[in-house]
């Protein structure tokens, strides 16, 4: 971020505008909307500008710009066609630490005028830091159509009730929940439909009838998908943006985490680099404790929470403790990696069934039954299998699978770092020894792997296959 977006309160504060033409007029119009006291200095002042200043408590000075005019100014704008003068204003302002903008000259700006969508008191400012003004205008036009004028009136309503709501509800959480129900519910709909009076009446009633008891907390077990944030569900996104607390795993990507509500407490409960992970029991307990405090807890898991995600165990604890919960499915790694690798998991000619198995055999009392994994017309997807790759390949062959059965590894599927290694049960181990693809990675075994050659469509930063059959 090159510029920090801030909103300046300029009411009754002094701003200097150097230049008296049409460009200065445009800037002056903007400044007076904030009730700033605008001083214009120029050899000539456009009559419209002079009138604007007169009507808005401003000051016109006909004459030569001089440094002392900066005294007591909160910001300064230069809008002249005299380049030397613009530069002088810039340097003078810089020396006095006064924010300065030279119109259409990003190099001579310490602040920029953003494009504005004005639904006062809601104001949206958009800037490209001077790099793509036309794109900014396009975006502004989009937002203008997206955000109806009624939002202005809705914000005014919220402002009017703010103190009463604060008085009624003891905690920030309660207030936030109440406001969310108002601003995403009937009151907002009514206001946006133009029925202002009804909206006020409804708001008064809702406030009067509102339950001030501490709200019951709730847990949302949410699948975050394989990494690409565009693969989140709408529901996941909505709950992530309402969360008070988010407990998340290592598999949840940074990009996805950035979509959580900014003020939520983000708690990492995955495996740390030193391999120390928070025990499952403690995670279960944390979910219960936060929910009992009346919080909305999002338990965010990579992929789908019910596929090798221990989601079921967490819910059992919640159920025992009487905590309400919801589960949001996510796109599981097998589905995401296979599609992004161009390997359909089933295909009329090659596979009529697909099996998801865990390749993580540590701590497991039952051993995988490989004889079940070699049936014809079957695709087998191994989660958590990278460390046991050699074992998996050997055991499949020992169980009777042909060592020419195609097999692939998909590493960091759907991300810009996705890599795919294609071989067969006799070559994959060697190929991986050379390529050293990183976790998380999925192993896909079956004839469908051959289809990648034809169907590969996603190109990550890497040049597609590391190796081919
Ligand atoms: N609940 C998750 C799976 C958790 S088990 C899901 O539904 O996807 C963790 C395993 O998932 C990893 O060892 C790896 O095999 C697989 N995995 C998860 N994300 C992946 C990704 N982006 N690329 C490749 N494999 C992934």
Tab-separated table of C-alpha atoms and ligand atoms in Angstrom:
chain	number	residue	atom	x	y	z
A	1	UNK	CA	0.000	0.000	0.000
A	2	UNK	CA	1.595	3.254	-1.115
A	3	UNK	CA	-0.904	5.591	0.546
A	4	UNK	CA	-2.766	5.208	3.823
A	5	UNK	CA	-6.417	6.032	3.274
A	6	UNK	CA	-7.601	8.514	5.917
A	7	UNK	CA	-10.613	10.766	6.209
A	8	UNK	CA	-9.766	14.331	7.218
A	9	UNK	CA	-12.117	16.483	9.209
A	10	UNK	CA	-11.735	19.899	7.616
A	11	UNK	CA	-14.702	21.739	9.069
A	12	UNK	CA	-13.577	25.274	9.989
A	13	UNK	CA	-9.978	24.366	9.215
A	14	UNK	CA	-7.853	26.214	6.711
A	15	UNK	CA	-6.892	24.801	3.348
A	16	UNK	CA	-4.807	26.571	0.711
A	17	UNK	CA	-5.478	26.296	-3.000
A	18	UNK	CA	-2.851	27.736	-5.324
A	19	UNK	CA	-4.361	28.544	-8.737
A	20	UNK	CA	-7.594	30.175	-9.852
A	21	UNK	CA	-8.750	28.314	-13.001
A	22	UNK	CA	-11.144	25.474	-13.783
A	23	UNK	CA	-9.046	22.776	-12.122
A	24	UNK	CA	-8.812	24.834	-8.955
A	25	UNK	CA	-12.570	25.311	-9.121
A	26	UNK	CA	-13.137	21.539	-9.148
A	27	UNK	CA	-10.920	21.062	-6.120
A	28	UNK	CA	-12.523	24.003	-4.323
A	29	UNK	CA	-15.979	22.491	-4.855
A	30	UNK	CA	-14.813	19.335	-3.168
A	31	UNK	CA	-13.129	21.116	-0.286
A	32	UNK	CA	-16.096	23.340	0.541
A	33	UNK	CA	-18.305	20.266	0.817
A	34	UNK	CA	-16.374	19.485	3.993
A	35	UNK	CA	-16.952	23.059	5.265
A	36	UNK	CA	-13.256	23.832	5.078
A	37	UNK	CA	-12.195	27.468	4.931
A	38	UNK	CA	-10.549	27.642	1.533
A	39	UNK	CA	-8.027	30.351	0.659
A	40	UNK	CA	-7.281	30.730	-3.048
A	41	UNK	CA	-4.157	32.544	-4.199
A	42	UNK	CA	-3.763	33.377	-7.880
A	43	UNK	CA	-3.127	36.273	-10.271
A	44	UNK	CA	-6.538	35.659	-11.707
A	45	UNK	CA	-9.532	33.965	-10.148
A	46	UNK	CA	-12.330	32.411	-12.205
A	47	UNK	CA	-15.600	34.255	-11.420
A	48	UNK	CA	-17.354	30.995	-10.527
A	49	UNK	CA	-14.577	30.162	-8.124
A	50	UNK	CA	-14.715	33.628	-6.593
A	51	UNK	CA	-18.466	33.221	-6.084
A	52	UNK	CA	-18.038	29.758	-4.551
A	53	UNK	CA	-15.546	31.122	-2.062
A	54	UNK	CA	-17.835	34.010	-1.215
A	55	UNK	CA	-20.751	31.660	-0.575
A	56	UNK	CA	-18.693	29.327	1.571
A	57	UNK	CA	-16.723	31.483	3.914
A	58	UNK	CA	-13.635	31.260	1.699
A	59	UNK	CA	-10.941	33.818	0.954
A	60	UNK	CA	-9.757	35.060	-2.457
A	61	UNK	CA	-6.316	36.631	-2.720
A	62	UNK	CA	-5.242	38.095	-6.054
A	63	UNK	CA	-1.471	38.148	-6.244
A	64	UNK	CA	1.765	36.206	-6.101
A	65	UNK	CA	2.032	32.924	-4.129
A	66	UNK	CA	4.355	33.177	-1.144
A	67	UNK	CA	5.518	30.706	1.437
A	68	UNK	CA	3.889	32.486	4.415
A	69	UNK	CA	0.454	31.612	3.024
A	70	UNK	CA	1.069	28.063	4.239
A	71	UNK	CA	1.015	29.244	7.818
A	72	UNK	CA	-1.825	27.574	9.748
A	73	UNK	CA	-3.028	25.492	6.798
A	74	UNK	CA	-4.056	21.883	7.275
A	75	UNK	CA	-3.406	20.989	3.675
A	76	UNK	CA	-2.437	22.567	0.395
A	77	UNK	CA	-3.310	21.915	-3.220
A	78	UNK	CA	-1.517	23.380	-6.223
A	79	UNK	CA	-3.594	23.577	-9.399
A	80	UNK	CA	-1.631	25.912	-11.656
A	81	UNK	CA	-0.142	25.310	-15.093
A	82	UNK	CA	3.124	26.837	-13.949
A	83	UNK	CA	5.355	23.813	-13.298
A	84	UNK	CA	8.002	25.785	-11.405
A	85	UNK	CA	5.382	27.260	-9.118
A	86	UNK	CA	3.816	23.836	-8.501
A	87	UNK	CA	7.226	22.499	-7.516
A	88	UNK	CA	7.867	25.418	-5.216
A	89	UNK	CA	4.536	24.870	-3.445
A	90	UNK	CA	5.397	21.200	-3.076
A	91	UNK	CA	8.806	21.883	-1.515
A	92	UNK	CA	7.503	24.641	0.772
A	93	UNK	CA	4.732	22.385	2.053
A	94	UNK	CA	7.136	19.518	2.531
A	95	UNK	CA	9.447	21.739	4.596
A	96	UNK	CA	6.519	22.593	6.855
A	97	UNK	CA	5.159	19.030	7.004
A	98	UNK	CA	1.880	20.094	5.465
A	99	UNK	CA	0.182	17.478	3.260
A	100	UNK	CA	0.378	18.642	-0.357
A	101	UNK	CA	-1.213	17.655	-3.647
A	102	UNK	CA	-0.122	18.978	-7.016
A	103	UNK	CA	-2.945	18.147	-9.384
A	104	UNK	CA	-2.076	15.521	-12.001
A	105	UNK	CA	1.468	15.143	-10.762
A	106	UNK	CA	1.749	12.116	-8.459
A	107	UNK	CA	5.452	12.746	-7.871
A	108	UNK	CA	4.621	16.071	-6.245
A	109	UNK	CA	1.969	14.710	-3.908
A	110	UNK	CA	2.091	13.578	-0.334
A	111	UNK	CA	-1.628	12.923	-0.504
A	112	UNK	CA	-4.000	12.158	-3.350
A	113	UNK	CA	-7.612	13.073	-3.951
A	114	UNK	CA	-9.405	9.761	-4.322
A	115	UNK	CA	-12.402	9.127	-6.511
A	116	UNK	CA	-15.432	9.341	-4.263
A	117	UNK	CA	-18.722	7.552	-3.935
A	118	UNK	CA	-20.683	9.899	-1.712
A	119	UNK	CA	-23.497	8.464	0.337
A	120	UNK	CA	-22.781	10.777	3.227
A	121	UNK	CA	-22.262	10.017	5.981
A	122	UNK	CA	-20.997	6.910	4.152
A	123	UNK	CA	-18.121	7.917	1.895
A	124	UNK	CA	-16.104	5.498	-0.205
A	125	UNK	CA	-12.737	6.650	-1.458
A	126	UNK	CA	-10.902	4.846	-4.256
A	127	UNK	CA	-7.352	5.465	-5.335
A	128	UNK	CA	-4.738	3.848	-7.502
A	129	UNK	CA	-2.041	6.109	-6.112
A	130	UNK	CA	-2.042	7.962	-9.422
A	131	UNK	CA	-1.265	4.842	-11.456
A	132	UNK	CA	-4.552	4.047	-13.154
A	133	UNK	CA	-7.040	6.930	-12.887
A	134	UNK	CA	-9.299	5.545	-15.609
A	135	UNK	CA	-9.551	2.188	-13.882
A	136	UNK	CA	-10.470	4.016	-10.705
A	137	UNK	CA	-13.276	5.783	-12.558
A	138	UNK	CA	-14.555	2.462	-13.908
A	139	UNK	CA	-14.566	1.006	-10.403
A	140	UNK	CA	-16.314	4.037	-9.036
A	141	UNK	CA	-19.053	3.694	-11.629
A	142	UNK	CA	-19.497	0.069	-10.588
A	143	UNK	CA	-19.805	0.991	-6.931
A	144	UNK	CA	-22.217	3.824	-7.714
A	145	UNK	CA	-24.613	1.323	-9.234
A	146	UNK	CA	-24.024	-1.262	-6.549
A	147	UNK	CA	-24.721	0.947	-3.541
A	148	UNK	CA	-28.126	2.585	-3.690
A	149	UNK	CA	-28.676	6.101	-2.361
A	150	UNK	CA	-30.750	4.662	0.460
A	151	UNK	CA	-27.522	3.731	2.275
A	152	UNK	CA	-27.082	7.378	3.069
A	153	UNK	CA	-30.415	7.465	4.911
A	154	UNK	CA	-29.683	4.133	6.561
A	155	UNK	CA	-26.424	5.505	7.947
A	156	UNK	CA	-28.225	8.572	9.254
A	157	UNK	CA	-30.726	6.320	11.014
A	158	UNK	CA	-27.886	4.315	12.560
A	159	UNK	CA	-26.249	7.534	13.747
A	160	UNK	CA	-29.472	8.707	15.395
A	161	UNK	CA	-29.948	5.468	17.339
A	162	UNK	CA	-26.329	4.893	18.204
A	163	UNK	CA	-26.437	6.305	21.732
A	164	UNK	CA	-29.690	4.504	22.620
A	165	UNK	CA	-28.341	1.184	21.387
A	166	UNK	CA	-25.177	1.704	23.393
A	167	UNK	CA	-27.207	2.358	26.483
A	168	UNK	CA	-29.391	-0.695	26.030
A	169	UNK	CA	-26.685	-3.293	25.390
A	170	UNK	CA	-23.841	-3.788	27.845
A	171	UNK	CA	-21.222	-5.398	25.619
A	172	UNK	CA	-19.696	-4.565	22.256
A	173	UNK	CA	-20.602	-8.021	21.003
A	174	UNK	CA	-24.266	-7.576	21.831
A	175	UNK	CA	-24.326	-4.209	20.127
A	176	UNK	CA	-22.656	-5.572	17.049
A	177	UNK	CA	-25.065	-8.463	16.797
A	178	UNK	CA	-28.011	-6.109	17.198
A	179	UNK	CA	-26.706	-3.743	14.534
A	180	UNK	CA	-26.026	-6.600	12.153
A	181	UNK	CA	-29.598	-7.802	12.513
A	182	UNK	CA	-30.854	-4.273	11.815
A	183	UNK	CA	-28.557	-3.425	8.926
A	184	UNK	CA	-28.958	-6.737	7.176
A	185	UNK	CA	-32.606	-7.204	8.017
A	186	UNK	CA	-36.046	-5.713	7.671
A	187	UNK	CA	-35.181	-2.194	8.826
A	188	UNK	CA	-32.538	-1.863	6.128
A	189	UNK	CA	-34.799	-3.367	3.481
A	190	UNK	CA	-37.552	-0.940	4.365
A	191	UNK	CA	-35.220	2.049	4.227
A	192	UNK	CA	-33.700	0.952	0.925
A	193	UNK	CA	-37.208	0.557	-0.453
A	194	UNK	CA	-37.708	4.265	0.281
A	195	UNK	CA	-40.100	3.841	3.249
A	196	UNK	CA	-38.154	6.027	5.623
A	197	UNK	CA	-40.873	6.621	8.199
A	198	UNK	CA	-41.683	2.913	8.464
A	199	UNK	CA	-37.999	2.141	8.882
A	200	UNK	CA	-37.763	4.507	11.870
A	201	UNK	CA	-40.899	3.059	13.473
A	202	UNK	CA	-39.641	-0.464	12.963
A	203	UNK	CA	-36.254	0.441	14.415
A	204	UNK	CA	-37.843	1.888	17.541
A	205	UNK	CA	-39.873	-1.267	18.027
A	206	UNK	CA	-36.918	-3.583	17.464
A	207	UNK	CA	-34.881	-1.680	19.984
A	208	UNK	CA	-37.679	-1.734	22.545
A	209	UNK	CA	-38.309	-5.468	22.100
A	210	UNK	CA	-34.670	-6.512	21.846
A	211	UNK	CA	-33.530	-9.173	24.252
A	212	UNK	CA	-30.658	-7.834	26.318
A	213	UNK	CA	-29.642	-11.228	27.703
A	214	UNK	CA	-26.191	-12.369	26.598
A	215	UNK	CA	-26.610	-14.055	23.216
A	216	UNK	CA	-25.928	-17.751	22.988
A	217	UNK	CA	-22.681	-18.466	21.258
A	218	UNK	CA	-22.527	-20.684	18.249
A	219	UNK	CA	-19.859	-22.637	16.394
A	220	UNK	CA	-19.597	-22.804	12.627
A	221	UNK	CA	-17.450	-25.612	11.335
A	222	UNK	CA	-16.441	-24.242	7.966
A	223	UNK	CA	-14.629	-25.850	5.050
A	224	UNK	CA	-12.131	-23.361	3.638
A	225	UNK	CA	-11.453	-25.315	0.456
A	226	UNK	CA	-8.031	-26.089	-0.951
A	227	UNK	CA	-6.487	-22.598	-0.841
A	228	UNK	CA	-7.782	-20.481	-3.698
A	229	UNK	CA	-10.211	-18.030	-2.022
A	230	UNK	CA	-12.470	-18.070	-5.068
A	231	UNK	CA	-13.269	-21.659	-4.201
A	232	UNK	CA	-14.905	-20.703	-0.909
A	233	UNK	CA	-18.674	-21.004	-0.673
A	234	UNK	CA	-20.785	-17.865	-0.193
A	235	UNK	CA	-21.919	-19.235	3.126
A	236	UNK	CA	-18.352	-19.769	4.331
A	237	UNK	CA	-17.501	-16.196	3.411
A	238	UNK	CA	-20.554	-14.771	5.135
A	239	UNK	CA	-19.867	-16.627	8.384
A	240	UNK	CA	-16.158	-15.745	8.267
A	241	UNK	CA	-17.142	-12.103	8.040
A	242	UNK	CA	-19.411	-12.336	11.070
A	243	UNK	CA	-17.038	-14.278	13.286
A	244	UNK	CA	-15.896	-13.065	16.684
A	245	UNK	CA	-13.224	-15.755	16.880
A	246	UNK	CA	-11.619	-17.885	14.173
A	247	UNK	CA	-9.687	-21.055	15.008
A	248	UNK	CA	-7.771	-22.147	11.941
A	249	UNK	CA	-5.444	-24.861	10.693
A	250	UNK	CA	-2.171	-24.739	8.802
A	251	UNK	CA	-3.924	-25.826	5.599
A	252	UNK	CA	-6.058	-22.682	5.458
A	253	UNK	CA	-4.366	-20.332	3.016
A	254	UNK	CA	-3.269	-16.782	3.833
A	255	UNK	CA	-5.552	-15.440	1.117
A	256	UNK	CA	-8.528	-17.126	2.714
A	257	UNK	CA	-7.581	-15.842	6.168
A	258	UNK	CA	-7.556	-12.300	4.841
A	259	UNK	CA	-11.279	-12.616	4.207
A	260	UNK	CA	-12.106	-13.137	7.885
A	261	UNK	CA	-13.647	-10.244	9.775
A	262	UNK	CA	-10.871	-7.804	10.488
A	263	UNK	CA	-11.635	-7.488	14.190
A	264	UNK	CA	-12.037	-11.203	14.833
A	265	UNK	CA	-9.525	-12.947	17.111
A	266	UNK	CA	-7.549	-15.257	14.859
A	267	UNK	CA	-6.207	-18.283	16.688
A	268	UNK	CA	-3.849	-20.705	14.970
A	269	UNK	CA	-4.355	-24.270	16.152
A	270	UNK	CA	-2.528	-26.168	13.420
A	271	UNK	CA	0.863	-27.780	13.377
A	272	UNK	CA	3.634	-25.303	14.156
A	273	UNK	CA	6.938	-25.383	12.372
A	274	UNK	CA	8.504	-27.164	15.323
A	275	UNK	CA	5.843	-29.807	14.770
A	276	UNK	CA	4.115	-28.984	17.980
A	277	UNK	CA	0.396	-29.032	17.424
A	278	UNK	CA	-2.452	-28.080	19.712
A	279	UNK	CA	-3.957	-31.358	20.969
A	280	UNK	CA	-7.413	-32.123	19.607
A	281	UNK	CA	-8.870	-32.129	23.117
A	282	UNK	CA	-7.705	-28.565	23.702
A	283	UNK	CA	-9.204	-27.428	20.411
A	284	UNK	CA	-12.523	-29.011	21.357
A	285	UNK	CA	-12.380	-27.242	24.706
A	286	UNK	CA	-11.473	-23.883	23.161
A	287	UNK	CA	-14.509	-24.075	20.889
A	288	UNK	CA	-16.733	-24.730	23.893
A	289	UNK	CA	-15.177	-21.969	26.025
A	290	UNK	CA	-15.475	-19.265	23.370
A	291	UNK	CA	-19.045	-20.217	22.495
A	292	UNK	CA	-20.029	-20.163	26.166
A	293	UNK	CA	-18.881	-16.545	26.301
A	294	UNK	CA	-21.561	-15.754	23.722
A	295	UNK	CA	-19.172	-15.584	20.783
A	296	UNK	CA	-19.655	-16.670	17.215
A	297	UNK	CA	-16.836	-19.058	16.637
A	298	UNK	CA	-15.675	-20.091	13.193
A	299	UNK	CA	-13.679	-23.294	13.117
A	300	UNK	CA	-11.971	-23.028	9.755
A	301	UNK	CA	-10.525	-26.158	8.196
A	302	UNK	CA	-8.741	-26.786	4.924
A	303	UNK	CA	-10.840	-28.543	2.288
A	304	UNK	CA	-13.988	-30.128	3.650
A	305	UNK	CA	-14.349	-30.438	7.429
A	306	UNK	CA	-15.846	-33.928	7.223
A	307	UNK	CA	-13.124	-35.409	5.040
A	308	UNK	CA	-10.038	-36.318	7.064
A	309	UNK	CA	-10.697	-33.193	9.091
A	310	UNK	CA	-11.689	-34.551	12.502
A	311	UNK	CA	-14.698	-32.280	12.218
A	312	UNK	CA	-16.946	-34.999	13.577
A	313	UNK	CA	-15.004	-35.234	16.830
A	314	UNK	CA	-15.242	-31.516	17.433
A	315	UNK	CA	-18.969	-31.539	16.878
A	316	UNK	CA	-19.460	-34.442	19.274
A	317	UNK	CA	-17.960	-32.355	22.073
A	318	UNK	CA	-20.161	-29.393	21.169
A	319	UNK	CA	-23.222	-31.607	21.156
A	320	UNK	CA	-22.375	-32.964	24.613
A	321	UNK	CA	-22.053	-29.408	25.923
A	322	UNK	CA	-25.285	-28.222	24.294
A	323	UNK	CA	-23.572	-25.674	22.031
A	324	UNK	CA	-25.451	-24.992	18.786
A	325	UNK	CA	-23.460	-25.471	15.606
A	326	UNK	CA	-23.628	-25.417	11.817
A	327	UNK	CA	-21.390	-27.150	9.305
A	328	UNK	CA	-20.424	-25.652	5.949
A	329	UNK	CA	-18.968	-28.055	3.399
A	330	UNK	CA	-15.873	-27.085	1.489
A	331	UNK	CA	-14.222	-28.287	-1.678
A	332	UNK	CA	-12.094	-31.196	-0.618
A	333	UNK	CA	-8.501	-31.587	-1.853
A	334	UNK	CA	-9.316	-34.607	-4.032
A	335	UNK	CA	-11.915	-32.664	-5.918
A	336	UNK	CA	-9.895	-29.456	-6.160
A	337	UNK	CA	-6.542	-31.014	-7.033
A	338	UNK	CA	-7.958	-33.382	-9.602
A	339	UNK	CA	-9.851	-30.631	-11.405
A	340	UNK	CA	-6.898	-28.233	-11.340
A	341	UNK	CA	-4.619	-30.997	-12.589
A	342	UNK	CA	-6.975	-31.954	-15.428
A	343	UNK	CA	-7.536	-35.454	-14.018
A	344	UNK	CA	-11.241	-36.380	-13.814
A	345	UNK	CA	-11.754	-38.717	-10.870
A	346	UNK	CA	-14.240	-40.801	-12.813
A	347	UNK	CA	-14.588	-41.379	-16.539
A	348	UNK	CA	-16.885	-43.680	-18.473
A	349	UNK	CA	-13.952	-45.524	-20.025
A	350	UNK	CA	-11.506	-45.644	-17.102
A	351	UNK	CA	-13.084	-45.391	-13.672
A	352	UNK	CA	-16.562	-45.952	-12.324
A	353	UNK	CA	-15.735	-45.374	-8.699
A	354	UNK	CA	-13.364	-43.332	-6.594
A	355	UNK	CA	-12.006	-44.017	-3.144
A	356	UNK	CA	-10.508	-41.481	-0.747
A	357	UNK	CA	-8.032	-43.015	1.694
A	358	UNK	CA	-5.577	-41.678	4.194
A	359	UNK	CA	-1.962	-42.550	3.572
A	360	UNK	CA	-1.067	-41.486	7.091
A	361	UNK	CA	-0.673	-44.825	8.796
A	362	UNK	CA	1.082	-43.629	11.913
A	363	UNK	CA	-1.013	-44.029	15.070
A	364	UNK	CA	-3.565	-46.092	13.193
A	365	UNK	CA	-4.704	-49.329	14.681
A	366	UNK	CA	-6.130	-50.593	11.406
A	367	UNK	CA	-3.876	-51.123	8.438
A	368	UNK	CA	-5.043	-50.251	4.954
A	369	UNK	CA	-6.553	-53.161	3.073
A	370	UNK	CA	-4.754	-52.801	-0.245
A	371	UNK	CA	-6.642	-55.642	-1.832
A	372	UNK	CA	-9.680	-53.368	-1.837
A	373	UNK	CA	-7.775	-50.587	-3.551
A	374	UNK	CA	-6.798	-52.497	-6.657
A	375	UNK	CA	-10.240	-53.267	-8.053
A	376	UNK	CA	-10.581	-52.510	-11.743
A	377	UNK	CA	-12.302	-49.287	-12.783
A	378	UNK	CA	-11.402	-47.514	-9.577
A	379	UNK	CA	-9.509	-44.299	-8.884
A	380	UNK	CA	-7.784	-44.143	-5.521
A	381	UNK	CA	-6.883	-40.817	-3.933
A	382	UNK	CA	-4.457	-40.816	-1.024
A	383	UNK	CA	-4.579	-37.892	1.402
A	384	UNK	CA	-1.575	-37.359	3.696
A	385	UNK	CA	0.367	-39.958	1.768
A	386	UNK	CA	3.456	-38.149	0.567
A	387	UNK	CA	5.719	-39.480	3.331
A	388	UNK	CA	4.530	-43.007	2.690
A	389	UNK	CA	4.711	-42.797	-1.081
A	390	UNK	CA	7.162	-45.691	-1.469
A	391	UNK	CA	5.144	-47.884	0.854
A	392	UNK	CA	1.888	-47.081	-0.927
A	393	UNK	CA	3.291	-47.874	-4.383
A	394	UNK	CA	4.923	-51.112	-3.230
A	395	UNK	CA	1.898	-52.340	-1.325
A	396	UNK	CA	-0.453	-51.679	-4.240
A	397	UNK	CA	1.794	-53.708	-6.539
A	398	UNK	CA	2.187	-56.472	-3.942
A	399	UNK	CA	-1.566	-56.629	-3.663
A	400	UNK	CA	-1.774	-57.334	-7.380
A	401	UNK	CA	-2.013	-53.951	-9.051
A	402	UNK	CA	-0.056	-53.567	-12.278
A	403	UNK	CA	3.072	-51.510	-11.775
A	404	UNK	CA	2.207	-49.724	-14.989
A	405	UNK	CA	-0.899	-48.202	-13.379
A	406	UNK	CA	-0.673	-44.446	-13.913
A	407	UNK	CA	-0.191	-42.349	-10.786
A	408	UNK	CA	0.260	-38.662	-10.059
A	409	UNK	CA	1.207	-36.350	-7.232
A	410	UNK	CA	-0.495	-32.957	-7.021
A	411	UNK	CA	1.335	-30.581	-4.724
A	412	UNK	CA	-0.166	-27.335	-3.370
A	413	UNK	CA	-3.196	-27.839	-5.576
A	414	UNK	CA	-5.102	-24.777	-6.873
A	415	UNK	CA	-2.410	-22.352	-5.715
A	416	UNK	CA	0.012	-20.440	-7.918
A	417	UNK	CA	2.624	-22.928	-6.694
A	418	UNK	CA	0.737	-26.008	-7.850
A	419	UNK	CA	2.980	-28.737	-9.258
A	420	UNK	CA	2.004	-32.042	-10.757
A	421	UNK	CA	4.184	-35.104	-11.148
A	422	UNK	CA	2.984	-37.866	-13.424
A	423	UNK	CA	4.340	-41.403	-13.620
A	424	UNK	CA	3.226	-44.899	-12.742
A	425	UNK	CA	3.486	-47.129	-9.696
A	426	UNK	CA	6.979	-48.228	-10.736
A	427	UNK	CA	8.377	-44.750	-11.438
A	428	UNK	CA	6.619	-42.290	-9.147
A	429	UNK	CA	8.909	-42.783	-6.145
A	430	UNK	CA	12.031	-42.110	-8.174
A	431	UNK	CA	10.444	-39.110	-9.893
A	432	UNK	CA	9.482	-37.642	-6.529
A	433	UNK	CA	12.977	-38.229	-5.132
A	434	UNK	CA	14.259	-36.010	-7.913
A	435	UNK	CA	11.452	-33.447	-7.989
A	436	UNK	CA	10.886	-33.168	-4.217
A	437	UNK	CA	7.392	-31.742	-4.513
A	438	UNK	CA	6.270	-30.168	-1.260
A	439	UNK	CA	3.356	-30.900	1.051
A	440	UNK	CA	0.433	-30.612	1.103
A	441	UNK	CA	0.195	-33.131	-1.673
A	442	UNK	CA	-2.269	-35.669	-2.915
A	443	UNK	CA	-1.571	-38.955	-4.699
A	444	UNK	CA	-3.971	-40.043	-7.420
A	445	UNK	CA	-3.744	-43.624	-8.700
A	446	UNK	CA	-5.669	-44.941	-11.682
A	447	UNK	CA	-6.020	-44.827	-15.443
A	448	UNK	CA	-7.754	-41.425	-15.283
A	449	UNK	CA	-4.315	-39.900	-14.671
A	450	UNK	CA	-3.631	-40.416	-18.395
A	451	UNK	CA	-6.327	-37.897	-19.246
A	452	UNK	CA	-4.208	-35.070	-17.897
A	453	UNK	CA	-2.219	-34.932	-21.083
A	454	UNK	CA	-5.386	-33.919	-22.915
A	455	UNK	CA	-7.279	-32.029	-20.262
A	456	UNK	CA	-4.615	-30.020	-18.449
A	457	UNK	CA	-5.858	-26.424	-18.331
A	458	UNK	CA	-4.522	-24.691	-15.241
A	459	UNK	CA	-1.069	-23.239	-15.421
A	460	UNK	CA	0.496	-22.175	-12.177
A	461	UNK	CA	3.765	-20.269	-11.887
A	462	UNK	CA	5.573	-23.460	-12.826
A	463	UNK	CA	5.674	-24.828	-16.310
A	464	UNK	CA	3.053	-27.534	-15.813
A	465	UNK	CA	4.312	-31.087	-15.448
A	466	UNK	CA	7.533	-31.768	-13.688
A	467	UNK	CA	7.718	-34.994	-15.554
A	468	UNK	CA	5.525	-37.149	-17.735
A	469	UNK	CA	4.960	-40.773	-18.460
B	1	LIG	N1	-10.095	-31.764	5.140
B	1	LIG	C1	-9.110	-31.685	4.099
B	1	LIG	C2	-8.068	-32.758	4.223
B	1	LIG	C3	-7.217	-32.681	5.444
B	1	LIG	S1	-5.984	-33.917	5.490
B	1	LIG	C4	-9.792	-31.738	2.738
B	1	LIG	O1	-10.989	-32.013	2.659
B	1	LIG	O2	-9.124	-31.449	1.742
B	1	LIG	C5	-4.608	-33.086	4.805
B	1	LIG	C6	-4.245	-33.613	3.452
B	1	LIG	O3	-5.079	-33.065	2.450
B	1	LIG	C7	-2.855	-33.241	3.001
B	1	LIG	O4	-1.882	-34.117	3.565
B	1	LIG	C8	-2.966	-33.436	1.511
B	1	LIG	O5	-2.887	-34.792	1.175
B	1	LIG	C9	-4.378	-32.974	1.250
B	1	LIG	N2	-4.425	-31.558	0.791
B	1	LIG	C10	-5.081	-30.551	1.393
B	1	LIG	N3	-4.958	-29.418	0.669
B	1	LIG	C11	-4.218	-29.718	-0.401
B	1	LIG	C12	-3.738	-28.986	-1.514
B	1	LIG	N4	-4.010	-27.684	-1.664
B	1	LIG	N5	-2.991	-29.619	-2.444
B	1	LIG	C13	-2.715	-30.932	-2.316
B	1	LIG	N6	-3.125	-31.675	-1.279
B	1	LIG	C14	-3.873	-31.080	-0.328
